[in-house]
CSV table of C-alpha atoms and ligand atoms in Angstrom, one decimal:
chain,number,residue,atom,x,y,z
C,113,MET,CA,-10.1,-6.4,-24.3
C,114,THR,CA,-11.7,-9.9,-24.4
C,115,ARG,CA,-8.9,-11.3,-22.2
C,116,LEU,CA,-9.5,-8.5,-19.7
C,117,ARG,CA,-13.1,-9.5,-19.4
C,118,VAL,CA,-12.3,-13.2,-18.9
C,119,HIS,CA,-9.6,-12.6,-16.2
C,120,PRO,CA,-10.3,-9.2,-14.5
C,121,GLU,CA,-8.7,-10.4,-11.3
C,122,SER,CA,-5.3,-11.0,-12.8
C,123,HIS,CA,-5.0,-7.3,-13.5
C,124,LEU,CA,-6.1,-6.1,-10.1
C,125,VAL,CA,-3.4,-7.7,-8.1
C,126,SER,CA,-0.7,-5.7,-9.9
C,127,ARG,CA,-2.3,-2.5,-8.5
C,128,ILE,CA,-2.0,-3.6,-4.9
C,129,GLY,CA,1.4,-2.1,-4.2
C,130,TRP,CA,0.8,1.5,-5.3
C,131,LEU,CA,-2.9,1.4,-4.6
C,132,ARG,CA,-2.3,0.5,-1.0
C,133,ALA,CA,0.3,3.3,-0.6
C,134,ALA,CA,-2.0,5.8,-2.3
C,135,VAL,CA,-5.1,5.0,-0.3
C,136,LEU,CA,-3.2,4.9,2.9
C,137,GLY,CA,-1.5,8.2,2.2
C,138,ALA,CA,-4.6,10.1,1.2
C,139,ASN,CA,-6.6,8.6,4.1
C,140,ASP,CA,-3.8,9.7,6.5
C,141,GLY,CA,-3.6,13.1,5.0
C,142,ILE,CA,-7.4,13.7,5.4
C,143,VAL,CA,-7.6,12.3,8.9
C,144,SER,CA,-4.5,13.8,10.5
C,145,THR,CA,-4.9,17.3,8.9
C,146,ALA,CA,-8.7,17.5,9.5
C,147,SER,CA,-8.1,16.4,13.1
C,148,LEU,CA,-5.4,18.9,13.6
C,149,ILE,CA,-7.5,21.7,12.1
C,150,VAL,CA,-10.6,20.7,14.2
C,151,GLY,CA,-8.5,20.5,17.3
C,152,VAL,CA,-6.8,23.9,16.9
C,153,ALA,CA,-10.1,25.5,15.8
C,154,ALA,CA,-12.0,24.0,18.7
C,155,ALA,CA,-9.4,25.7,21.0
C,156,ALA,CA,-10.8,29.0,19.6
C,157,ALA,CA,-7.6,29.8,17.6
C,158,PRO,CA,-8.0,32.6,15.0
C,159,PRO,CA,-8.5,31.2,11.4
C,160,ASN,CA,-5.1,32.3,10.3
C,161,ASP,CA,-3.4,30.2,13.0
C,162,VAL,CA,-5.7,27.2,12.1
C,163,LEU,CA,-4.5,27.5,8.5
C,164,ILE,CA,-0.8,27.7,9.4
C,165,ALA,CA,-1.2,24.7,11.7
C,166,GLY,CA,-2.9,22.8,8.9
C,167,ILE,CA,-0.2,23.7,6.3
C,168,ALA,CA,2.6,22.6,8.8
C,169,GLY,CA,0.7,19.4,9.3
C,170,LEU,CA,0.6,18.8,5.6
C,171,VAL,CA,4.3,19.2,5.1
C,172,ALA,CA,5.3,17.3,8.2
C,173,GLY,CA,2.9,14.5,7.4
C,174,ALA,CA,4.0,14.1,3.8
C,175,MET,CA,7.7,14.0,4.8
C,176,SER,CA,7.0,11.5,7.5
C,177,MET,CA,4.9,9.3,5.2
C,178,ALA,CA,7.7,9.3,2.6
C,179,ALA,CA,10.4,8.4,5.1
C,180,GLY,CA,8.3,5.7,6.8
C,181,GLU,CA,7.3,4.0,3.5
C,182,TYR,CA,10.9,4.3,2.2
C,183,VAL,CA,12.4,2.6,5.3
C,184,SER,CA,9.8,-0.1,5.6
C,185,VAL,CA,9.7,-1.0,1.9
C,186,SER,CA,13.6,-0.8,1.7
C,187,SER,CA,13.9,-3.4,4.5
C,188,GLN,CA,11.5,-5.6,2.6
C,189,SER,CA,13.6,-5.1,-0.5
C,190,ASP,CA,16.8,-5.9,1.4
C,191,THR,CA,15.4,-9.2,2.6
C,192,GLU,CA,14.4,-10.1,-1.0
C,193,GLN,CA,17.8,-9.2,-2.3
C,194,ALA,CA,19.5,-11.3,0.4
C,195,ASP,CA,17.2,-14.2,-0.4
C,196,LEU,CA,18.0,-13.9,-4.2
C,197,ALA,CA,21.7,-13.7,-3.5
C,198,ARG,CA,21.6,-16.9,-1.4
C,199,GLU,CA,19.5,-18.6,-4.1
C,200,ARG,CA,22.0,-17.5,-6.8
C,201,LYS,CA,24.8,-19.0,-4.8
C,202,GLU,CA,23.0,-22.3,-4.2
C,203,LEU,CA,22.2,-22.6,-7.9
C,204,GLY,CA,25.9,-22.2,-8.7
C,205,ASP,CA,27.1,-24.5,-6.0
C,206,ASN,CA,24.5,-27.2,-6.2
C,207,PRO,CA,22.5,-27.2,-9.4
C,208,GLU,CA,21.4,-30.9,-9.1
C,209,PHE,CA,20.0,-30.3,-5.6
C,210,GLU,CA,18.2,-27.2,-6.7
C,211,LEU,CA,16.6,-29.0,-9.7
C,212,ASP,CA,15.3,-31.7,-7.3
C,213,GLU,CA,14.0,-29.0,-5.0
C,214,LEU,CA,12.1,-27.2,-7.8
C,215,ALA,CA,10.7,-30.5,-9.1
C,216,ALA,CA,9.5,-31.4,-5.6
C,217,ILE,CA,7.7,-28.0,-5.4
C,218,TYR,CA,5.8,-28.9,-8.6
C,219,VAL,CA,5.0,-32.4,-7.4
C,220,ARG,CA,3.5,-30.8,-4.2
C,221,ARG,CA,1.4,-28.6,-6.5
C,222,GLY,CA,0.0,-31.6,-8.3
C,223,LEU,CA,2.3,-32.6,-11.2
C,224,ASP,CA,3.5,-36.2,-11.5
C,225,GLN,CA,7.3,-36.9,-10.9
C,226,THR,CA,8.2,-37.1,-14.6
C,227,LEU,CA,6.4,-34.0,-15.7
C,228,ALA,CA,7.5,-32.0,-12.6
C,229,ARG,CA,11.1,-32.8,-13.4
C,230,LYS,CA,10.6,-31.8,-17.1
C,231,VAL,CA,9.0,-28.5,-16.1
C,232,ALA,CA,11.8,-27.8,-13.6
C,233,GLU,CA,14.5,-28.6,-16.2
C,234,GLN,CA,13.0,-26.4,-18.9
C,235,LEU,CA,12.3,-23.5,-16.5
C,236,MET,CA,15.8,-23.7,-15.1
C,237,LYS,CA,17.4,-23.8,-18.6
C,238,ASN,CA,15.5,-20.6,-19.4
C,239,ASP,CA,16.1,-18.6,-16.2
C,240,ALA,CA,17.0,-20.7,-13.2
C,241,LEU,CA,17.0,-17.8,-10.7
C,242,ALA,CA,13.7,-16.4,-11.9
C,243,ALA,CA,12.1,-19.9,-11.6
C,244,HIS,CA,13.4,-20.4,-8.0
C,245,ALA,CA,12.5,-16.8,-7.0
C,246,ARG,CA,9.0,-17.2,-8.2
C,247,ASP,CA,8.1,-20.7,-7.1
C,248,GLU,CA,10.4,-21.2,-4.1
C,249,LEU,CA,10.6,-17.7,-2.6
C,250,GLY,CA,7.4,-16.3,-3.9
C,251,ILE,CA,9.1,-13.2,-5.4
C,252,SER,CA,7.8,-12.0,-8.7
C,253,GLU,CA,7.7,-8.8,-10.8
C,254,ILE,CA,4.4,-7.9,-9.2
C,255,THR,CA,5.4,-8.4,-5.6
C,256,THR,CA,8.9,-6.9,-5.8
C,257,ALA,CA,9.3,-4.1,-3.3
C,258,ARG,CA,9.9,-0.6,-4.8
C,259,PRO,CA,11.0,1.8,-2.0
C,260,VAL,CA,11.2,5.0,-4.0
C,261,GLN,CA,7.9,4.4,-5.8
C,262,ALA,CA,6.2,3.7,-2.5
C,263,ALA,CA,7.7,6.8,-0.8
C,264,LEU,CA,6.7,9.2,-3.6
C,265,THR,CA,3.2,7.7,-3.9
C,266,SER,CA,2.4,8.0,-0.3
C,267,ALA,CA,3.9,11.5,0.1
C,268,ALA,CA,1.9,12.8,-2.9
C,269,ALA,CA,-1.2,11.0,-1.8
C,270,PHE,CA,-0.9,12.4,1.7
C,271,ALA,CA,-0.5,16.0,0.4
C,272,VAL,CA,-3.6,15.6,-1.8
C,273,GLY,CA,-5.6,14.2,1.1
C,274,ALA,CA,-4.4,17.0,3.4
C,275,ALA,CA,-5.2,19.7,0.9
C,276,MET,CA,-8.9,18.8,1.1
C,277,PRO,CA,-9.6,19.9,4.7
C,278,LEU,CA,-7.2,22.8,4.2
C,279,LEU,CA,-9.3,24.0,1.3
C,280,MET,CA,-12.3,23.9,3.5
C,281,VAL,CA,-10.6,26.1,6.1
C,282,VAL,CA,-10.0,28.8,3.4
C,283,MET,CA,-13.6,28.5,2.2
C,284,SER,CA,-15.6,28.3,5.5
C,285,PRO,CA,-16.7,31.3,7.6
C,286,SER,CA,-14.8,31.1,10.9
C,287,ASN,CA,-17.9,30.4,13.1
C,288,MET,CA,-18.8,27.3,11.0
C,289,LEU,CA,-15.2,26.1,10.5
C,290,VAL,CA,-15.2,23.0,12.8
C,291,LEU,CA,-18.5,21.8,11.5
C,292,ILE,CA,-17.7,22.3,7.8
C,293,VAL,CA,-14.2,20.8,8.0
C,294,SER,CA,-15.4,17.7,9.9
C,295,ALA,CA,-18.4,17.1,7.7
C,296,ALA,CA,-16.5,17.6,4.4
C,297,SER,CA,-13.6,15.5,5.6
C,298,LEU,CA,-15.9,12.6,6.5
C,299,GLY,CA,-17.4,13.0,3.0
C,300,PHE,CA,-13.9,12.9,1.4
C,301,LEU,CA,-13.0,9.8,3.5
C,302,ALA,CA,-16.1,8.0,2.4
C,303,LEU,CA,-15.4,8.9,-1.3
C,304,LEU,CA,-11.8,7.7,-0.9
C,305,GLY,CA,-12.9,4.5,0.7
C,306,ALA,CA,-15.3,3.8,-2.1
C,307,LEU,CA,-12.7,4.7,-4.8
C,308,GLY,CA,-10.0,2.5,-3.2
C,309,ALA,CA,-12.4,-0.4,-2.9
C,310,ARG,CA,-13.6,-0.1,-6.5
C,311,ALA,CA,-10.1,0.1,-7.9
C,312,GLY,CA,-9.0,-2.9,-5.8
C,313,GLY,CA,-12.1,-4.9,-6.5
C,314,ALA,CA,-13.1,-5.0,-2.8
C,315,ASN,CA,-16.4,-4.6,-1.1
C,316,VAL,CA,-17.4,-0.9,-1.4
C,317,PRO,CA,-19.8,-0.4,1.5
C,318,ARG,CA,-17.6,-2.2,4.0
C,319,ALA,CA,-14.4,-0.2,2.9
C,320,THR,CA,-16.4,3.1,3.0
C,321,ALA,CA,-17.8,2.4,6.5
C,322,ARG,CA,-14.3,1.4,7.8
C,323,VAL,CA,-12.5,4.6,6.7
C,324,THR,CA,-15.3,6.9,7.8
C,325,PHE,CA,-15.6,5.4,11.2
C,326,TRP,CA,-11.9,5.8,12.0
C,327,GLY,CA,-11.9,9.3,10.6
C,328,ALA,CA,-14.9,10.3,12.7
C,329,LEU,CA,-13.3,8.9,15.8
C,330,ALA,CA,-10.0,10.8,15.2
C,331,MET,CA,-11.7,14.1,14.7
C,332,ALA,CA,-14.0,13.7,17.7
C,333,LEU,CA,-11.1,13.0,19.9
C,334,THR,CA,-9.0,15.9,18.8
C,335,ALA,CA,-12.0,18.2,18.9
C,336,GLY,CA,-12.6,17.2,22.5
C,337,ILE,CA,-8.9,17.7,23.4
C,338,GLY,CA,-8.9,21.1,21.6
C,339,ALA,CA,-12.1,22.3,23.4
C,340,LEU,CA,-10.8,21.1,26.7
C,341,PHE,CA,-7.4,22.9,26.5
C,342,GLY,CA,-8.9,25.9,24.7
C,343,THR,CA,-11.1,26.6,27.7
C,344,VAL,CA,-8.5,25.7,30.3
C,345,VAL,CA,-5.6,27.8,28.9
B,200,ZN,ZN1,16.2,-23.1,-4.8
């Protein structure tokens, strides 16, 4: 508990991976589903059709988020694995060179020659690959890419985000639908921005303003398109 208070920042960075995926997923779910609903409703579609469009948007969006995250995080993971494999081979082929290389890294970070060499020797004796992965390649437990975790997190977050405007469709009278869904969705976005910023230790008002602005823009655009095509068709 005391340690937590002395170094709060050391615990926040470990959340970055899933926090980023969760906030992005929920944000996407709210913005795209609310925009879809507002667009379809603005075209004067009956509420039942609006609801079906929204549900289809939820399913499609969650699947697409999962696939997108999986592919992008997998390629990051492949790169890391390839780097580690190369490093493992170099450590086997040329351990002396690798020791010099690691010691040189510590010298650049401010240790003197003798100490740097000693640190490099001891770390390599303990786990040579881990030492090189962390200090030469910048790969650690915290930063390691996890494709399945990222895919599931963003799909679930998207579904939760998308469920919010859908719930509003069920609860609003049809003549107020566009207004209630847009206003409530902007409220959800602001809340999400604030929660995400708090959890990540970032600036709360700035993060809130950022997500709300993009959400409002997306809904205004689709509402405009819906109204345009609704009257034309
Ligand atoms: Zn190396």
